[in-house]
N, CA and C atoms as an extended XYZ file, in Angstrom:
369
Properties=species:S:1:pos:R:3:atomname:S:1:resname:S:1:resid:I:1 pbc="F F F"
N        11.272       35.737       -4.740 N   MET     1
C         9.339       36.416       -4.724 CA  MET     1
C         9.678       35.285       -3.257 C   MET     1
N         9.201       35.800       -2.380 N   ALA     2
C         9.069       35.486       -1.643 CA  ALA     2
C         7.390       35.382       -0.918 C   ALA     2
N         7.552       33.787        0.523 N   ILE     3
C         6.293       33.473        0.190 CA  ILE     3
C         5.603       34.501        0.624 C   ILE     3
N         4.278       34.206        0.934 N   THR     4
C         3.057       34.653        1.869 CA  THR     4
C         3.201       34.485        3.579 C   THR     4
N         2.815       35.304        4.147 N   GLU     5
C         2.756       35.617        5.791 CA  GLU     5
C         1.530       34.480        5.854 C   GLU     5
N         0.455       34.064        4.751 N   LEU     6
C        -0.126       33.108        5.621 CA  LEU     6
C         1.086       31.651        5.492 C   LEU     6
N         1.709       31.276        4.400 N   VAL     7
C         2.198       30.124        4.136 CA  VAL     7
C         3.510       29.948        5.299 C   VAL     7
N         3.872       31.248        5.415 N   LEU     8
C         4.653       31.130        6.547 CA  LEU     8
C         5.221       31.199        8.277 C   LEU     8
N         2.965       31.523        8.085 N   THR     9
C         2.794       31.009        8.956 CA  THR     9
C         2.724       29.490        9.772 C   THR     9
N         1.455       29.307        8.985 N   GLU    10
C         1.178       27.470        8.505 CA  GLU    10
C         3.111       26.910        8.068 C   GLU    10
N         3.762       27.419        7.590 N   LEU    11
C         5.135       26.021        7.850 CA  LEU    11
C         5.264       26.269        8.938 C   LEU    11
N         5.760       27.539        9.525 N   ARG    12
C         5.848       27.431       11.131 CA  ARG    12
C         4.954       26.262       11.977 C   ARG    12
N         3.912       26.245       12.324 N   THR    13
C         3.065       25.612       11.821 CA  THR    13
C         4.167       24.405       12.590 C   THR    13
N         4.088       24.011       10.897 N   ALA    14
C         3.999       22.219       10.895 CA  ALA    14
C         5.837       21.988       10.994 C   ALA    14
N         6.219       22.827       11.135 N   ALA    15
C         7.582       22.802       11.654 CA  ALA    15
C         7.214       22.423       12.692 C   ALA    15
N         7.533       23.410       13.884 N   ALA    16
C         7.019       23.091       15.545 CA  ALA    16
C         6.284       21.839       15.312 C   ALA    16
N         5.657       21.713       15.230 N   ALA    17
C         4.687       19.825       15.216 CA  ALA    17
C         5.243       19.285       15.273 C   ALA    17
N         5.966       19.089       13.934 N   ALA    18
C         7.413       18.342       13.794 CA  ALA    18
C         8.149       17.997       14.660 C   ALA    18
N         8.706       19.492       15.064 N   ALA    19
C        10.023       19.255       16.034 CA  ALA    19
C         9.841       18.551       17.528 C   ALA    19
N         8.378       18.573       17.899 N   ASP    20
C         7.281       18.152       18.983 CA  ASP    20
C         7.645       17.158       18.971 C   ASP    20
N         7.226       15.891       17.779 N   LYS    21
C         7.228       14.766       17.846 CA  LYS    21
C         9.106       14.295       17.243 C   LYS    21
N        10.096       15.119       17.602 N   LEU    22
C        11.169       14.513       17.455 CA  LEU    22
C        11.888       14.501       15.691 C   LEU    22
N        11.741       15.096       14.896 N   ALA    23
C        12.032       15.634       13.631 CA  ALA    23
C        12.915       15.754       13.761 C   ALA    23
N        14.080       14.948       12.882 N   THR    24
C        15.222       15.473       12.820 CA  THR    24
C        14.997       16.521       10.912 C   THR    24
N        16.710       17.215       10.604 N   ASN    25
C        16.966       18.221        9.554 CA  ASN    25
C        15.790       18.570        9.561 C   ASN    25
N        14.900       19.658       10.033 N   ILE    26
C        13.999       20.282        9.852 CA  ILE    26
C        14.179       20.919        8.787 C   ILE    26
N        13.727       21.451        7.931 N   VAL    27
C        13.966       22.117        6.569 CA  VAL    27
C        12.781       23.082        5.965 C   VAL    27
N        12.578       24.398        5.769 N   GLY    28
C        11.610       25.150        5.165 CA  GLY    28
C        11.830       25.420        3.017 C   GLY    28
N        11.099       25.274        2.940 N   LEU    29
C        12.086       26.327        1.029 CA  LEU    29
C        11.248       26.611        0.564 C   LEU    29
N        11.635       27.895       -0.213 N   ASP    30
C        10.963       28.475       -0.385 CA  ASP    30
C        10.342       28.665       -2.197 C   ASP    30
N        10.002       27.123       -2.728 N   VAL    31
C         9.792       26.733       -3.929 CA  VAL    31
C         8.974       27.342       -5.733 C   VAL    31
N         8.242       28.306       -5.292 N   GLY    32
C         7.033       28.775       -5.877 CA  GLY    32
C         7.330       28.982       -6.718 C   GLY    32
N         8.632       29.851       -7.263 N   GLU    33
C         9.164       29.901       -8.286 CA  GLU    33
C         9.386       29.227       -9.093 C   GLU    33
N        10.027       28.203       -8.520 N   ARG    34
C        11.243       27.107       -9.225 CA  ARG    34
C        10.222       25.915       -9.690 C   ARG    34
N         9.265       25.819       -9.014 N   LEU    35
C         7.763       25.037       -9.291 CA  LEU    35
C         6.726       25.631       -9.552 C   LEU    35
N         5.906       26.558       -9.632 N   GLY    36
C         5.202       27.277       -9.768 CA  GLY    36
C         3.384       27.148       -9.370 C   GLY    36
N         3.739       25.884       -8.690 N   ILE    37
C         2.048       24.377       -8.030 CA  ILE    37
C         1.886       24.975       -6.630 C   ILE    37
N         3.089       25.235       -5.603 N   THR    38
C         3.205       25.278       -5.121 CA  THR    38
C         4.338       26.381       -3.909 C   THR    38
N         3.616       26.921       -2.950 N   ASP    39
C         4.359       28.009       -2.604 CA  ASP    39
C         6.112       27.334       -1.600 C   ASP    39
N         6.076       26.254       -1.076 N   ALA    40
C         6.987       25.745       -0.306 CA  ALA    40
C         7.253       24.806        0.240 C   ALA    40
N         7.987       24.384        0.600 N   PHE    41
C         8.169       22.126        0.983 CA  PHE    41
C         8.361       22.900        2.967 C   PHE    41
N         8.537       21.731        3.169 N   LEU    42
C         9.241       21.375        4.466 CA  LEU    42
C         9.342       20.360        4.768 C   LEU    42
N         9.870       19.826        5.040 N   VAL    43
C        10.695       18.606        4.899 CA  VAL    43
C        11.534       18.198        6.171 C   VAL    43
N        11.055       16.738        6.682 N   CYS    44
C        11.715       16.773        7.914 CA  CYS    44
C        11.992       15.550        7.929 C   CYS    44
N        13.004       14.484        8.835 N   SER    45
C        13.254       13.083        8.176 CA  SER    45
C        12.829       12.346        9.820 C   SER    45
N        13.082       11.178       10.142 N   ALA    46
C        12.724       10.518       10.998 CA  ALA    46
C        12.929        9.280       10.559 C   ALA    46
N        13.811        7.925       12.275 N   PRO    47
C        14.587        6.643       11.968 CA  PRO    47
C        14.017        6.050       11.722 C   PRO    47
N        12.793        6.285       12.044 N   SER    48
C        11.127        4.697       11.360 CA  SER    48
C         9.820        5.297       10.549 C   SER    48
N         9.647        3.720       11.210 N   GLU    49
C         8.043        4.340       10.373 CA  GLU    49
C         6.901        4.602       11.641 C   GLU    49
N         7.560        4.108       12.579 N   ARG    50
C         6.091        4.850       13.523 CA  ARG    50
C         7.036        6.156       13.874 C   ARG    50
N         8.003        6.578       13.894 N   GLN    51
C         8.077        7.962       14.384 CA  GLN    51
C         7.323        8.970       13.312 C   GLN    51
N         7.594        8.656       11.487 N   ILE    52
C         6.631        8.848       10.135 CA  ILE    52
C         5.636        9.116       11.218 C   ILE    52
N         4.672        8.177       10.746 N   GLY    53
C         3.152        8.007       11.376 CA  GLY    53
C         3.401        9.436       12.999 C   GLY    53
N         3.978        8.946       13.631 N   ALA    54
C         3.218       10.401       14.582 CA  ALA    54
C         3.677       11.540       13.952 C   ALA    54
N         4.486       11.758       13.367 N   ILE    55
C         5.143       13.010       12.819 CA  ILE    55
C         3.640       13.838       12.170 C   ILE    55
N         3.348       13.043       11.420 N   VAL    56
C         2.157       13.426       10.042 CA  VAL    56
C         0.724       13.035       10.892 C   VAL    56
N         1.239       12.118       12.344 N   ASP    57
C        -0.337       12.985       12.501 CA  ASP    57
C        -0.972       13.720       13.469 C   ASP    57
N         0.853       14.600       14.306 N   GLU    58
C         1.047       16.045       15.506 CA  GLU    58
C         1.096       16.995       13.683 C   GLU    58
N         1.829       16.631       12.922 N   VAL    59
C         1.617       17.937       11.952 CA  VAL    59
C        -0.072       17.884       11.258 C   VAL    59
N        -0.683       17.397       11.294 N   GLU    60
C        -2.243       17.247       10.536 CA  GLU    60
C        -2.757       18.261       11.561 C   GLU    60
N        -2.577       17.615       13.043 N   ARG    61
C        -4.201       18.082       14.264 CA  ARG    61
C        -3.718       19.576       13.930 C   ARG    61
N        -2.499       19.957       15.055 N   GLN    62
C        -2.115       21.130       14.684 CA  GLN    62
C        -2.405       22.187       14.050 C   GLN    62
N        -2.363       21.703       12.207 N   LEU    63
C        -2.675       22.386       11.788 CA  LEU    63
C        -4.252       23.345       11.511 C   LEU    63
N        -4.487       21.540       12.226 N   LYS    64
C        -6.366       21.586       12.035 CA  LYS    64
C        -6.303       22.613       12.896 C   LYS    64
N        -6.247       22.623       14.196 N   GLU    65
C        -6.685       22.580       15.547 CA  GLU    65
C        -5.914       24.764       15.321 C   GLU    65
N        -5.135       24.681       14.527 N   THR    66
C        -4.315       26.038       14.593 CA  THR    66
C        -5.281       27.144       13.138 C   THR    66
N        -5.035       26.256       12.715 N   HIS    67
C        -6.108       26.612       10.914 CA  HIS    67
C        -6.488       26.807       10.197 C   HIS    67
N        -7.343       26.274       10.913 N   GLY    68
C        -8.512       25.297       10.255 CA  GLY    68
C        -8.054       24.650        8.864 C   GLY    68
N        -6.574       23.826        8.714 N   SER    69
C        -5.761       22.981        7.892 CA  SER    69
C        -6.317       21.796        7.495 C   SER    69
N        -6.697       21.494        6.773 N   SER    70
C        -6.341       19.936        5.956 CA  SER    70
C        -6.027       19.716        5.166 C   SER    70
N        -5.460       18.309        4.745 N   PRO    71
C        -4.320       18.558        3.153 CA  PRO    71
C        -5.305       18.314        2.240 C   PRO    71
N        -5.365       18.547        0.975 N   LEU    72
C        -5.334       18.279        0.159 CA  LEU    72
C        -5.716       16.981       -0.212 C   LEU    72
N        -4.177       16.503       -0.992 N   ARG    73
C        -3.953       15.468       -0.860 CA  ARG    73
C        -2.661       14.354        0.116 C   ARG    73
N        -3.040       12.746        0.145 N   ARG    74
C        -2.744       12.737        1.277 CA  ARG    74
C        -1.698       11.358        0.691 C   ARG    74
N         0.353       11.139        0.615 N   GLU    75
C         0.688       10.443        0.146 CA  GLU    75
C         1.069        9.107        0.736 C   GLU    75
N         2.099        7.930        0.462 N   GLY    76
C         2.882        7.602        1.454 CA  GLY    76
C         2.451        6.876        2.455 C   GLY    76
N         1.629        7.368        2.758 N   ARG    77
C         1.148        7.068        4.600 CA  ARG    77
C         1.043        4.978        4.650 C   ARG    77
N         0.404        4.057        2.877 N   GLY    78
C         0.911        2.903        3.944 CA  GLY    78
C         1.854        2.623        4.330 C   GLY    78
N         2.940        2.990        2.723 N   THR    79
C         4.771        2.498        2.934 CA  THR    79
C         5.433        2.892        3.937 C   THR    79
N         5.205        4.513        4.926 N   GLY    80
C         5.627        4.833        5.812 CA  GLY    80
C         6.610        5.187        6.100 C   GLY    80
N         7.087        5.383        4.721 N   THR    81
C         9.054        5.417        3.767 CA  THR    81
C         9.116        7.108        4.226 C   THR    81
N         7.005        7.176        3.448 N   TRP    82
C         7.676        8.696        2.961 CA  TRP    82
C         6.419        9.485        2.797 C   TRP    82
N         5.816       10.051        3.131 N   VAL    83
C         4.650       10.328        3.050 CA  VAL    83
C         4.568       12.173        3.537 C   VAL    83
N         3.790       12.300        1.868 N   LEU    84
C         3.563       13.359        2.157 CA  LEU    84
C         2.060       13.482        2.468 C   LEU    84
N         2.548       15.163        2.389 N   LEU    85
C         1.009       15.868        3.128 CA  LEU    85
C         0.831       17.314        1.907 C   LEU    85
N         0.247       17.048        0.610 N   ASP    86
C         0.014       18.206        0.043 CA  ASP    86
C        -1.715       19.821        1.022 C   ASP    86
N        -1.569       20.438        1.264 N   TYR    87
C        -2.253       21.788        2.142 CA  TYR    87
C        -2.540       23.013        0.157 C   TYR    87
N        -1.792       22.172       -0.643 N   GLY    88
C        -1.876       23.451       -2.142 CA  GLY    88
C        -0.713       24.531       -2.311 C   GLY    88
N        -0.479       25.232       -0.795 N   HIS    89
C         0.358       26.626       -1.457 CA  HIS    89
C         1.397       26.218        0.228 C   HIS    89
N         1.275       24.623        0.051 N   MET    90
C         2.645       24.118        0.680 CA  MET    90
C         2.514       22.468        0.810 C   MET    90
N         3.458       22.094        0.687 N   VAL    91
C         3.790       20.495        0.540 CA  VAL    91
C         4.398       20.311        1.387 C   VAL    91
N         4.019       18.967        2.433 N   ILE    92
C         4.861       18.396        3.910 CA  ILE    92
C         5.498       17.475        3.195 C   ILE    92
N         6.661       17.033        3.901 N   HIS    93
C         7.301       15.167        2.840 CA  HIS    93
C         7.804       14.718        4.391 C   HIS    93
N         7.923       13.876        4.392 N   VAL    94
C         8.295       13.131        5.460 CA  VAL    94
C         9.239       11.776        5.850 C   VAL    94
N        10.182       11.871        5.598 N   GLN    95
C        10.307       11.163        5.138 CA  GLN    95
C        11.557       10.676        5.584 C   GLN    95
N        12.142        9.146        5.744 N   HIS    96
C        12.851        7.970        5.691 CA  HIS    96
C        14.206        8.218        6.300 C   HIS    96
N        15.011        8.815        7.164 N   GLU    97
C        16.221        9.429        7.508 CA  GLU    97
C        16.899        8.694        5.437 C   GLU    97
N        16.775        7.291        5.692 N   GLU    98
C        17.372        6.782        4.310 CA  GLU    98
C        16.495        7.385        3.047 C   GLU    98
N        14.987        7.439        3.354 N   GLU    99
C        14.767        8.033        1.530 CA  GLU    99
C        15.671        9.116        1.593 C   GLU    99
N        14.749        9.795        2.784 N   ARG   100
C        15.303       11.202        2.529 CA  ARG   100
C        17.589       11.494        1.519 C   ARG   100
N        17.857       10.615        2.416 N   ALA   101
C        19.376       10.260        1.203 CA  ALA   101
C        19.233        9.946        0.138 C   ALA   101
N        18.527        8.521       -0.362 N   VAL   102
C        18.991        8.754       -1.197 CA  VAL   102
C        18.056        9.722       -2.347 C   VAL   102
N        16.788       10.008       -1.418 N   TYR   103
C        16.223       11.095       -3.310 CA  TYR   103
C        16.471       12.459       -3.202 C   TYR   103
N        16.504       13.064       -1.573 N   GLY   104
C        18.276       14.126       -1.759 CA  GLY   104
C        16.389       15.922       -2.462 C   GLY   104
N        15.985       15.053       -1.882 N   LEU   105
C        15.069       16.427       -2.679 CA  LEU   105
C        15.983       18.489       -1.662 C   LEU   105
N        17.104       18.331       -0.729 N   ASP   106
C        17.562       19.006       -0.522 CA  ASP   106
C        18.801       19.456       -1.694 C   ASP   106
N        19.313       17.883       -2.201 N   ARG   107
C        20.116       18.940       -3.050 CA  ARG   107
C        19.582       19.219       -4.445 C   ARG   107
N        18.551       18.912       -4.667 N   LEU   108
C        17.348       19.462       -6.209 CA  LEU   108
C        17.273       20.322       -5.727 C   LEU   108
N        16.496       20.732       -4.633 N   TYR   109
C        16.272       21.714       -4.577 CA  TYR   109
C        17.137       23.457       -3.103 C   TYR   109
N        18.396       22.959       -4.369 N   ALA   110
C        19.951       23.486       -3.456 CA  ALA   110
C        19.772       24.498       -3.545 C   ALA   110
N        19.123       25.188       -4.602 N   ASP   111
C        19.016       26.429       -5.542 CA  ASP   111
C        18.178       27.159       -4.755 C   ASP   111
N        17.131       27.036       -3.992 N   VAL   112
C        15.672       27.623       -3.636 CA  VAL   112
C        16.230       28.387       -2.206 C   VAL   112
N        15.512       29.424       -1.610 N   ASP   113
C        15.987       30.169       -0.921 CA  ASP   113
C        15.355       28.974        0.771 C   ASP   113
N        15.958       28.973        1.790 N   LYS   114
C        14.771       28.351        2.787 CA  LYS   114
C        14.812       29.473        3.261 C   LYS   114
N        13.861       28.982        4.228 N   VAL   115
C        13.192       29.755        5.351 CA  VAL   115
C        13.344       29.677        6.978 C   VAL   115
N        13.008       30.696        6.932 N   ASP   116
C        13.500       30.999        9.125 CA  ASP   116
C        12.264       30.015        9.490 C   ASP   116
N        12.247       29.295        9.642 N   LEU   117
C        10.915       28.400       10.467 CA  LEU   117
C        11.267       28.410       12.233 C   LEU   117
N        12.248       29.698       12.576 N   GLN   118
C        12.208       29.485       13.884 CA  GLN   118
C        11.480       28.287       14.886 C   GLN   118
N        12.983       27.121       14.274 N   LEU   119
C        12.815       26.382       15.188 CA  LEU   119
C        14.082       26.759       16.392 C   LEU   119
N        14.266       25.894       18.017 N   PRO   120
C        15.008       26.132       18.219 CA  PRO   120
C        16.393       24.884       17.446 C   PRO   120
N        17.356       25.479       17.480 N   GLU   121
C        19.148       24.964       16.693 CA  GLU   121
C        18.710       22.812       17.231 C   GLU   121
N        18.401       23.076       18.483 N   THR   122
C        18.484       21.649       18.482 CA  THR   122
C        17.158       20.763       17.810 C   THR   122
N        16.018       21.247       16.955 N   ALA   123
C        15.343       20.752       16.277 CA  ALA   123
C        16.092       20.271       14.974 C   ALA   123
């Protein structure tokens, strides 16, 4: 099942915001059929807690300004190594590079379709 145009548009906005703050390894995943509780994941990485915070702030700001969307929940802001923003229809994971390697969301959801985020190849 493909994600809706609304989710795709917001996911691309979030991905572009993350890229603006130099997030690495940005991946969109269509998890709707697999999970049933959300339509898509955006997963990205950063090498430091400060950069993770900057990415999260920019993603929230751009989604609010562009789409009027605010997260229903935020988790992990205090730890700074993995911040989760739950928008209901999509969940954004901003992870420290080491956390991403350990928890392997990319491996866990390797069988779902990737979403074309329309980012430049360097993002």
